[in-house]
Backbone as a printed PyTorch tensor [residue, N CA C, xyz], in Angstrom:
tensor([[[-79.2570,  -0.6910, -75.0130],
         [-78.6660,  -1.9900, -75.2340],
         [-77.2650,  -1.8000, -75.8150]],

        [[-76.2190,  -2.4330, -75.2070],
         [-74.8570,  -2.2350, -75.6940],
         [-74.6560,  -2.9060, -77.0370]],

        [[-73.7400,  -2.3230, -77.7910],
         [-73.4440,  -2.8900, -79.1040],
         [-72.6470,  -4.1750, -78.9580]],

        [[-72.9000,  -5.1230, -79.8570],
         [-72.2170,  -6.4110, -79.8110],
         [-70.7530,  -6.2770, -80.2260]],

        [[-70.4420,  -5.2480, -81.0200],
         [-69.0830,  -5.0840, -81.5130],
         [-68.1750,  -4.3290, -80.5390]],

        [[-68.7360,  -3.8240, -79.4380],
         [-67.9410,  -3.0410, -78.4930],
         [-66.9040,  -3.9380, -77.8180]],

        [[-65.6810,  -3.4550, -77.7900],
         [-64.5870,  -4.2110, -77.1690],
         [-64.6700,  -4.0620, -75.6550]],

        [[-64.3510,  -5.1240, -74.9260],
         [-64.3700,  -4.9980, -73.4660],
         [-63.2730,  -4.0540, -73.0070]],

        [[-63.5510,  -3.3950, -71.8780],
         [-62.5680,  -2.4600, -71.3340],
         [-61.3360,  -3.2020, -70.8620]],

        [[-60.1780,  -2.6360, -71.1730],
         [-58.9190,  -3.2220, -70.7090],
         [-58.7770,  -2.9430, -69.2170]],

        [[-58.2230,  -3.8950, -68.4680],
         [-58.0380,  -3.6330, -67.0350],
         [-57.0670,  -2.4820, -66.8230]],

        [[-57.3560,  -1.7030, -65.8150],
         [-56.5150,  -0.5490, -65.5130],
         [-55.2500,  -1.0150, -64.8080]],

        [[-54.1320,  -0.4140, -65.1690],
         [-52.8520,  -0.7300, -64.5290],
         [-52.8460,  -0.1080, -63.1440]],

        [[-52.2380,  -0.7980, -62.1610],
         [-52.1840,  -0.2130, -60.8230],
         [-51.3440,   1.0640, -60.8220]],

        [[-51.7080,   1.9710, -59.9520],
         [-50.9390,   3.2010, -59.8120],
         [-49.5920,   2.8710, -59.2020]],

        [[-48.6410,   3.7700, -59.3500],
         [-47.2830,   3.5500, -58.8550],
         [-47.2620,   3.3940, -57.3370]],

        [[-48.2560,   3.9460, -56.6390],
         [-48.2490,   3.8810, -55.1840],
         [-48.9390,   2.6300, -54.6540]],

        [[-49.5550,   1.8220, -55.5170],
         [-50.2760,   0.6490, -55.0560],
         [-49.3930,  -0.5880, -55.0960]],

        [[-49.4460,  -1.3740, -54.0470],
         [-48.7530,  -2.6590, -54.0330],
         [-49.6250,  -3.6700, -54.7590]],

        [[-49.0420,  -4.5930, -55.5370],
         [-49.8370,  -5.5490, -56.2750],
         [-50.5260,  -6.5730, -55.4000]],

        [[-50.3600,  -6.5280, -54.1330],
         [-51.0230,  -7.4610, -53.2400],
         [-49.9950,  -8.2740, -52.4740]],

        [[-49.6950,  -7.8250, -51.2710],
         [-48.6450,  -8.4950, -50.5150],
         [-49.1090,  -9.8350, -49.9880]],

        [[-50.4050, -10.0790, -49.9830],
         [-50.9260, -11.3610, -49.5310],
         [-51.2350, -12.3020, -50.6770]],

        [[-50.7300, -12.0270, -51.8610],
         [-50.9620, -12.8800, -53.0320],
         [-49.6930, -13.6160, -53.4060]],

        [[-49.8440, -14.7030, -54.1490],
         [-48.6860, -15.4630, -54.6160],
         [-47.8480, -15.9220, -53.4420]],

        [[-46.5220, -15.6730, -53.4910],
         [-45.6600, -16.0590, -52.3720],
         [-46.0660, -15.3800, -51.0630]],

        [[-46.7020, -14.2340, -51.1670],
         [-47.1820, -13.5480, -49.9690],
         [-48.2200, -14.3720, -49.2280]],

        [[-48.9850, -15.1740, -49.9460],
         [-49.9880, -16.0430, -49.3150],
         [-49.2910, -17.1170, -48.4640]],

        [[-48.1890, -17.6590, -48.9790],
         [-47.4240, -18.6350, -48.2070],
         [-46.8430, -17.9770, -46.9560]],

        [[-46.2940, -16.7790, -47.1080],
         [-45.7700, -16.0490, -45.9460],
         [-46.8710, -15.7790, -44.9290]],

        [[-48.0340, -15.3890, -45.4140],
         [-49.1700, -15.1410, -44.5310],
         [-49.5060, -16.4040, -43.7460]],

        [[-49.5350, -17.5440, -44.4140],
         [-49.8310, -18.8140, -43.7390],
         [-48.7560, -19.1620, -42.7060]],

        [[-47.4920, -19.0240, -43.0960],
         [-46.3990, -19.3310, -42.1640],
         [-46.4500, -18.4260, -40.9340]],

        [[-46.6490, -17.1420, -41.1590],
         [-46.7100, -16.2290, -40.0240],
         [-47.9340, -16.4920, -39.1530]],

        [[-49.0360, -16.9180, -39.7530],
         [-50.2140, -17.2880, -38.9690],
         [-49.9210, -18.4560, -38.0500]],

        [[-49.2650, -19.4800, -38.5830],
         [-48.8910, -20.6530, -37.7810],
         [-47.8790, -20.2570, -36.7080]],

        [[-46.8800, -19.4490, -37.0810],
         [-45.8810, -18.9970, -36.1120],
         [-46.5310, -18.1880, -34.9900]],

        [[-47.5130, -17.3720, -35.3280],
         [-48.2020, -16.5680, -34.3200],
         [-48.8480, -17.4690, -33.2820]],

        [[-49.6190, -18.4350, -33.7550],
         [-50.3040, -19.3440, -32.8290],
         [-49.2920, -20.1470, -32.0120]],

        [[-48.2630, -20.6840, -32.6760],
         [-47.2760, -21.5170, -31.9840],
         [-46.5060, -20.7190, -30.9270]],

        [[-45.9910, -19.5720, -31.3140],
         [-45.1580, -18.7870, -30.3890],
         [-45.9790, -18.2260, -29.2300]],

        [[-47.1640, -17.6740, -29.5420],
         [-47.9810, -17.1020, -28.4690],
         [-48.4950, -18.1820, -27.5260]],

        [[-48.9270, -19.3050, -28.0650],
         [-49.4230, -20.3920, -27.2110],
         [-48.3280, -20.8760, -26.2710]],

        [[-47.1650, -21.1290, -26.8480],
         [-46.0340, -21.6110, -26.0490],
         [-45.6570, -20.5920, -24.9790]],

        [[-45.5540, -19.3310, -25.3750],
         [-45.1470, -18.2860, -24.4280],
         [-46.1730, -18.1080, -23.3100]],

        [[-47.4330, -18.1280, -23.6480],
         [-48.4770, -17.9410, -22.6270],
         [-48.4390, -19.0790, -21.6090]],

        [[-48.2990, -20.3100, -22.0870],
         [-48.2150, -21.4560, -21.1690],
         [-46.9660, -21.3470, -20.3090]],

        [[-45.8230, -21.0570, -20.9280],
         [-44.5720, -20.9830, -20.1630],
         [-44.5920, -19.8380, -19.1510]],

        [[-45.1030, -18.6890, -19.5530],
         [-45.1440, -17.5470, -18.6400],
         [-46.1020, -17.8140, -17.4820]],

        [[-47.2220, -18.4550, -17.7640],
         [-48.2050, -18.6870, -16.6970],
         [-47.8370, -19.8550, -15.7790]],

        [[-46.9740, -20.7660, -16.2200],
         [-46.6720, -21.9330, -15.3880],
         [-45.2360, -21.9870, -14.8630]],

        [[-44.2860, -21.3930, -15.5670],
         [-42.8980, -21.5440, -15.1420],
         [-42.0460, -20.3050, -15.4220]],

        [[-42.6450, -19.1380, -15.3400],
         [-41.9520, -17.8860, -15.6410],
         [-40.6610, -17.7270, -14.8320]],

        [[-40.6700, -18.1440, -13.5930],
         [-39.5070, -17.9890, -12.7000],
         [-38.2830, -18.7730, -13.1830]],

        [[-38.4820, -19.7890, -14.0170],
         [-37.3630, -20.6180, -14.4840],
         [-36.5240, -19.9350, -15.5680]],

        [[-37.1660, -19.1950, -16.4540],
         [-36.4380, -18.5430, -17.5560],
         [-37.2220, -17.3280, -18.0460]],

        [[-37.2780, -16.2880, -17.2280],
         [-38.1120, -15.1320, -17.5930],
         [-37.7030, -14.4710, -18.9040]],

        [[-36.4040, -14.3490, -19.1540],
         [-35.9570, -13.7040, -20.3920],
         [-36.3650, -14.5240, -21.6150]],

        [[-36.1410, -15.8140, -21.5730],
         [-36.4800, -16.6790, -22.7040],
         [-37.9780, -16.6450, -22.9890]],

        [[-38.7940, -16.7330, -21.9450],
         [-40.2450, -16.7690, -22.1580],
         [-40.7850, -15.4120, -22.6060]],

        [[-40.1850, -14.3480, -22.1090],
         [-40.5930, -13.0090, -22.5540],
         [-40.2190, -12.8010, -24.0210]],

        [[-39.0380, -13.2630, -24.4130],
         [-38.6320, -13.1470, -25.8230],
         [-39.5470, -13.9650, -26.7400]],

        [[-39.9790, -15.1250, -26.2820],
         [-40.9210, -15.9130, -27.0820],
         [-42.2450, -15.1650, -27.2350]],

        [[-42.6790, -14.4930, -26.1770],
         [-43.9020, -13.6880, -26.2490],
         [-43.7250, -12.5340, -27.2330]],

        [[-42.5800, -11.8520, -27.1560],
         [-42.2940, -10.7500, -28.0900],
         [-42.2890, -11.2630, -29.5300]],

        [[-41.6730, -12.4170, -29.7570],
         [-41.6530, -13.0040, -31.1010],
         [-43.0760, -13.2680, -31.5820]],

        [[-43.8990, -13.8210, -30.7230],
         [-45.2890, -14.0930, -31.0980],
         [-46.0530, -12.8270, -31.4470]],

        [[-45.8110, -11.7600, -30.7170],
         [-46.4830, -10.4800, -31.0000],
         [-46.0060,  -9.9320, -32.3490]],

        [[-44.7170, -10.0180, -32.5960],
         [-44.1850,  -9.5620, -33.8890],
         [-44.7890, -10.3820, -35.0250]],

        [[-44.8730, -11.7020, -34.8400],
         [-45.4840, -12.5570, -35.8610],
         [-46.9390, -12.1440, -36.1020]],

        [[-47.6650, -11.8230, -35.0250],
         [-49.0660, -11.4130, -35.1720],
         [-49.1840, -10.1100, -35.9590]],

        [[-48.3050,  -9.1630, -35.6790],
         [-48.3200,  -7.8840, -36.4050],
         [-48.0590,  -8.1230, -37.8930]],

        [[-47.0780,  -8.9650, -38.2030],
         [-46.7660,  -9.2610, -39.6080],
         [-47.9360,  -9.9710, -40.2740]],

        [[-48.5510, -10.9190, -39.5670],
         [-49.6990, -11.6460, -40.1220],
         [-50.8210, -10.6870, -40.4900]],

        [[-51.1620,  -9.7940, -39.5760],
         [-52.2440,  -8.8370, -39.8370],
         [-51.8710,  -7.9070, -40.9900]],

        [[-50.6250,  -7.4570, -41.0240],
         [-50.1920,  -6.5500, -42.1010],
         [-50.2760,  -7.2550, -43.4600]],

        [[-49.8140,  -8.4980, -43.5360],
         [-49.8910,  -9.2330, -44.8030],
         [-51.3430,  -9.4650, -45.2090]],

        [[-52.1870,  -9.7350, -44.2300],
         [-53.6000,  -9.9900, -44.5060],
         [-54.3070,  -8.7230, -44.9930]],

        [[-53.9990,  -7.5820, -44.3850],
         [-54.6660,  -6.3240, -44.7520],
         [-54.2310,  -5.8300, -46.1160]],

        [[-52.9440,  -5.9120, -46.4070],
         [-52.4410,  -5.4190, -47.6800],
         [-52.4330,  -3.9010, -47.7320]],

        [[-51.9950,  -3.3690, -48.8360],
         [-51.9020,  -1.9260, -49.0020],
         [-50.5180,  -1.4180, -48.6380]],

        [[-50.2550,  -0.1990, -48.9990],
         [-48.9250,   0.3640, -48.8140],
         [-48.5740,   0.5700, -47.3410]],

        [[-49.5070,   1.0570, -46.5340],
         [-49.2100,   1.2640, -45.1070],
         [-48.9250,  -0.0720, -44.4240]],

        [[-49.7140,  -1.0850, -44.7310],
         [-49.5100,  -2.4130, -44.1480],
         [-48.1780,  -3.0050, -44.6170]],

        [[-47.8100,  -2.7350, -45.8580],
         [-46.5360,  -3.2330, -46.3710],
         [-45.3750,  -2.6180, -45.5910]],

        [[-45.4750,  -1.3360, -45.2870],
         [-44.4220,  -0.6750, -44.5000],
         [-44.3470,  -1.2460, -43.0810]],

        [[-45.5050,  -1.4890, -42.4760],
         [-45.5340,  -2.0990, -41.1390],
         [-44.8860,  -3.4760, -41.1910]],

        [[-45.2120,  -4.2620, -42.2050],
         [-44.6390,  -5.5990, -42.3560],
         [-43.1210,  -5.5250, -42.5810]],

        [[-42.6720,  -4.5510, -43.3700],
         [-41.2260,  -4.3830, -43.5980],
         [-40.4880,  -4.0960, -42.2950]],

        [[-41.0090,  -3.1650, -41.5180],
         [-40.3790,  -2.8130, -40.2430],
         [-40.4160,  -4.0210, -39.3040]],

        [[-41.5450,  -4.6950, -39.2420],
         [-41.6920,  -5.8370, -38.3400],
         [-40.7770,  -6.9970, -38.7400]],

        [[-40.6680,  -7.2710, -40.0330],
         [-39.7560,  -8.3320, -40.4950],
         [-38.3050,  -7.9700, -40.1810]],

        [[-37.9730,  -6.7010, -40.2980],
         [-36.6170,  -6.2510, -39.9760],
         [-36.3340,  -6.4400, -38.4910]],

        [[-37.2860,  -6.0460, -37.6430],
         [-37.1390,  -6.2230, -36.1920],
         [-37.0240,  -7.7160, -35.8750]],

        [[-37.8470,  -8.5270, -36.5250],
         [-37.7940,  -9.9740, -36.3030],
         [-36.4200, -10.5350, -36.6710]],

        [[-35.9060, -10.1530, -37.8400],
         [-34.6120, -10.6620, -38.2840],
         [-33.5010, -10.2360, -37.3190]],

        [[-33.5280,  -8.9930, -36.8890],
         [-32.5380,  -8.5180, -35.9160],
         [-32.6510,  -9.3320, -34.6180]],

        [[-33.8730,  -9.5660, -34.1690],
         [-34.0840, -10.3670, -32.9570],
         [-33.5380, -11.7780, -33.1000]],

        [[-33.8110, -12.4170, -34.2280],
         [-33.3120, -13.7720, -34.4630],
         [-31.7830, -13.7850, -34.4580]],

        [[-31.1790, -12.8130, -35.1230],
         [-29.7140, -12.7740, -35.1980],
         [-29.0810, -12.4840, -33.8310]],

        [[-29.6590, -11.5520, -33.0870],
         [-29.1050, -11.1990, -31.7730],
         [-29.3010, -12.3540, -30.7840]],

        [[-30.5310, -12.8520, -30.6800],
         [-30.8050, -13.9350, -29.7350],
         [-30.0760, -15.2050, -30.1560]],

        [[-30.0620, -15.4980, -31.4520],
         [-29.3370, -16.6730, -31.9360],
         [-27.8650, -16.6230, -31.5810]],

        [[-27.2710, -15.4600, -31.7550],
         [-25.8530, -15.3000, -31.4160],
         [-25.6420, -15.3820, -29.9040]],

        [[-26.5120, -14.7390, -29.1380],
         [-26.3890, -14.7740, -27.6750],
         [-26.5030, -16.2000, -27.1410]],

        [[-27.3930, -17.0000, -27.7080],
         [-27.5560, -18.3680, -27.2150],
         [-26.3480, -19.2350, -27.5510]],

        [[-25.6480, -18.8980, -28.6090],
         [-24.4300, -19.6440, -28.9420],
         [-23.2440, -19.1800, -28.1040]],

        [[-23.1520, -17.8820, -27.8540],
         [-22.0240, -17.3150, -27.1170],
         [-22.1410, -17.6050, -25.6210]],

        [[-23.3330, -17.4250, -25.0550],
         [-23.5360, -17.6240, -23.6160],
         [-24.8580, -18.3530, -23.3890]],

        [[-24.8420, -19.6520, -23.5200],
         [-26.0690, -20.4350, -23.3860],
         [-26.6360, -20.3850, -21.9630]],

        [[-25.8190, -20.0440, -20.9880],
         [-26.3120, -19.9720, -19.6090],
         [-27.2840, -18.8030, -19.4160]],

        [[-27.2510, -17.8220, -20.3050],
         [-28.1750, -16.6910, -20.2140],
         [-29.6080, -17.1120, -20.5460]],

        [[-29.7300, -18.2680, -21.2210],
         [-31.0360, -18.7680, -21.6220],
         [-31.2040, -20.2070, -21.1290]],

        [[-31.7230, -20.3680, -19.9030],
         [-31.8760, -21.7190, -19.3740],
         [-32.9110, -22.5470, -20.1310]],

        [[-33.7270, -21.9220, -20.9430],
         [-34.6880, -22.6350, -21.7750],
         [-34.6950, -22.0010, -23.1580]],

        [[-35.1300, -22.7500, -24.1410],
         [-35.1380, -22.2900, -25.5240],
         [-36.1900, -21.2050, -25.7610]],

        [[-35.8840, -20.3100, -26.6870],
         [-36.8610, -19.3600, -27.2070],
         [-37.1140, -19.7460, -28.6600]],

        [[-38.0710, -19.1030, -29.2750],
         [-38.3370, -19.3370, -30.6950],
         [-37.0910, -19.0190, -31.5170]],

        [[-36.3220, -18.0270, -31.0720],
         [-35.1720, -17.5570, -31.8280],
         [-33.8500, -18.1680, -31.3880]],

        [[-33.8510, -19.0520, -30.3920],
         [-32.6090, -19.6690, -29.9090],
         [-31.8990, -20.4110, -31.0360]],

        [[-30.5860, -20.2780, -31.0350],
         [-29.7540, -20.9520, -32.0450],
         [-30.2870, -20.7180, -33.4580]],

        [[-30.7180, -19.4960, -33.6990],
         [-31.2480, -19.0690, -35.0060],
         [-32.4840, -19.8600, -35.4250]],

        [[-33.2370, -20.3440, -34.4520],
         [-34.4810, -21.0430, -34.7690],
         [-34.3120, -22.5120, -35.0680]],

        [[-33.2820, -23.1290, -34.5260],
         [-33.0290, -24.5430, -34.8190],
         [-34.2190, -25.4250, -34.4270]],

        [[-34.9080, -25.0760, -33.3630],
         [-36.0700, -25.8570, -32.9200],
         [-37.2480, -25.7720, -33.8820]],

        [[-37.1770, -24.8210, -34.7860],
         [-38.2300, -24.6320, -35.7970],
         [-37.6460, -24.7760, -37.1970]],

        [[-36.6390, -25.6340, -37.3320],
         [-36.0040, -25.9280, -38.6260],
         [-35.4150, -24.6820, -39.2940]],

        [[-34.9280, -23.7590, -38.4870],
         [-34.3300, -22.4990, -38.9420],
         [-35.3170, -21.5830, -39.6700]],

        [[-36.5950, -21.9030, -39.6190],
         [-37.5910, -21.0330, -40.2570],
         [-37.6070, -19.6270, -39.6560]],

        [[-37.3620, -19.4470, -38.3470],
         [-37.3420, -18.0880, -37.8180],
         [-36.2880, -17.1740, -38.4390]],

        [[-35.2500, -17.7220, -39.0650],
         [-34.2790, -16.8760, -39.7490],
         [-34.5470, -16.8460, -41.2570]],

        [[-35.1260, -17.8920, -41.7970],
         [-35.4000, -17.9540, -43.2370],
         [-36.6250, -17.1220, -43.6060]],

        [[-37.6700, -17.2090, -42.7940],
         [-38.9350, -16.5420, -43.1310],
         [-38.8110, -15.0160, -43.1610]],

        [[-38.1490, -14.3510, -42.1990],
         [-38.0680, -12.8970, -42.3160],
         [-37.2420, -12.4340, -43.5190]],

        [[-36.2050, -13.1990, -43.8680],
         [-35.4230, -12.8510, -45.0620],
         [-36.3210, -12.9860, -46.2940]],

        [[-37.0560, -14.0850, -46.3740],
         [-37.9930, -14.2740, -47.4900],
         [-39.0520, -13.1860, -47.4900]],

        [[-39.5450, -12.8470, -46.3050],
         [-40.5550, -11.7970, -46.1950],
         [-40.0380, -10.4540, -46.6650]],

        [[-38.8300, -10.1090, -46.2630],
         [-38.2470,  -8.8320, -46.6860],
         [-38.0620,  -8.7920, -48.2030]],

        [[-37.5960,  -9.8940, -48.7640],
         [-37.4270,  -9.9480, -50.2230],
         [-38.7690,  -9.8180, -50.9290]],

        [[-39.7840, -10.5270, -50.4420],
         [-41.1130, -10.4610, -51.0650],
         [-41.7030,  -9.0550, -50.9220]],

        [[-41.6130,  -8.4800, -49.7440],
         [-42.1850,  -7.1530, -49.5310],
         [-41.4840,  -6.1090, -50.3910]],

        [[-40.2000,  -6.2610, -50.5490],
         [-39.4510,  -5.3320, -51.4170],
         [-39.9080,  -5.4850, -52.8650]],

        [[-40.0630,  -6.7260, -53.2950],
         [-40.4720,  -7.0100, -54.6730],
         [-41.9310,  -6.5890, -54.9320]],

        [[-42.7640,  -6.7270, -53.9230],
         [-44.1930,  -6.4370, -54.1020],
         [-44.5320,  -4.9710, -53.8920]],

        [[-43.5330,  -4.1780, -53.5880],
         [-43.7760,  -2.7590, -53.3260],
         [-44.1100,  -1.9830, -54.5770]],

        [[-44.4320,  -0.7310, -54.4060],
         [-44.7770,   0.1020, -55.5620],
         [-43.5950,   0.1860, -56.5340]],

        [[-43.8920,  -0.0190, -57.7720],
         [-42.8750,   0.0490, -58.8040],
         [-42.9180,   1.4470, -59.4350]],

        [[-41.7640,   2.0380, -59.7120],
         [-41.7780,   3.3480, -60.3490],
         [-42.3830,   3.2330, -61.7510]],

        [[-43.1620,   4.2460, -62.1080],
         [-43.7580,   4.2350, -63.4440],
         [-42.6870,   4.4860, -64.4760]],

        [[-42.7810,   3.7270, -65.5550],
         [-41.8270,   3.8950, -66.6480],
         [-42.5240,   4.6550, -67.7640]],

        [[-41.8350,   5.6340, -68.3050],
         [-42.3880,   6.3890, -69.4210],
         [-42.2490,   5.5730, -70.6900]],

        [[-43.2710,   5.6050, -71.4910],
         [-43.2590,   4.8260, -72.7410],
         [-42.4510,   5.4740, -73.8130]]])
């Protein structure tokens, strides 16, 4: 029988290599946003590719690529851990580059895109969330990463 005066064990501090949980706090909001983006982008791309691919193959393929990237980020945020955090970092970086390149291309030469993509005009059709969310994701993933141990 344990003694009544015994103090409860203090929680152990996470090791320097452990992420505090990329799907917690603001990470939970990112996880939700990426989940919605995954469904929206993939659904739209699948319908467009199956019904009107000949009209704008590049735009519809880019929407499909965006949806796949969103799915990878969603799964990485959901799984958590250091390896998943690295996958999410790379994927958010690729997403941001895609948004910036496609956004710029649609402004410079709109004839190259006869129909909108998720990333057209920096995501204007999605309230600019396609450019805001990866920046927020990169900041969160950087902040939630392993912190160097400080000597006391």
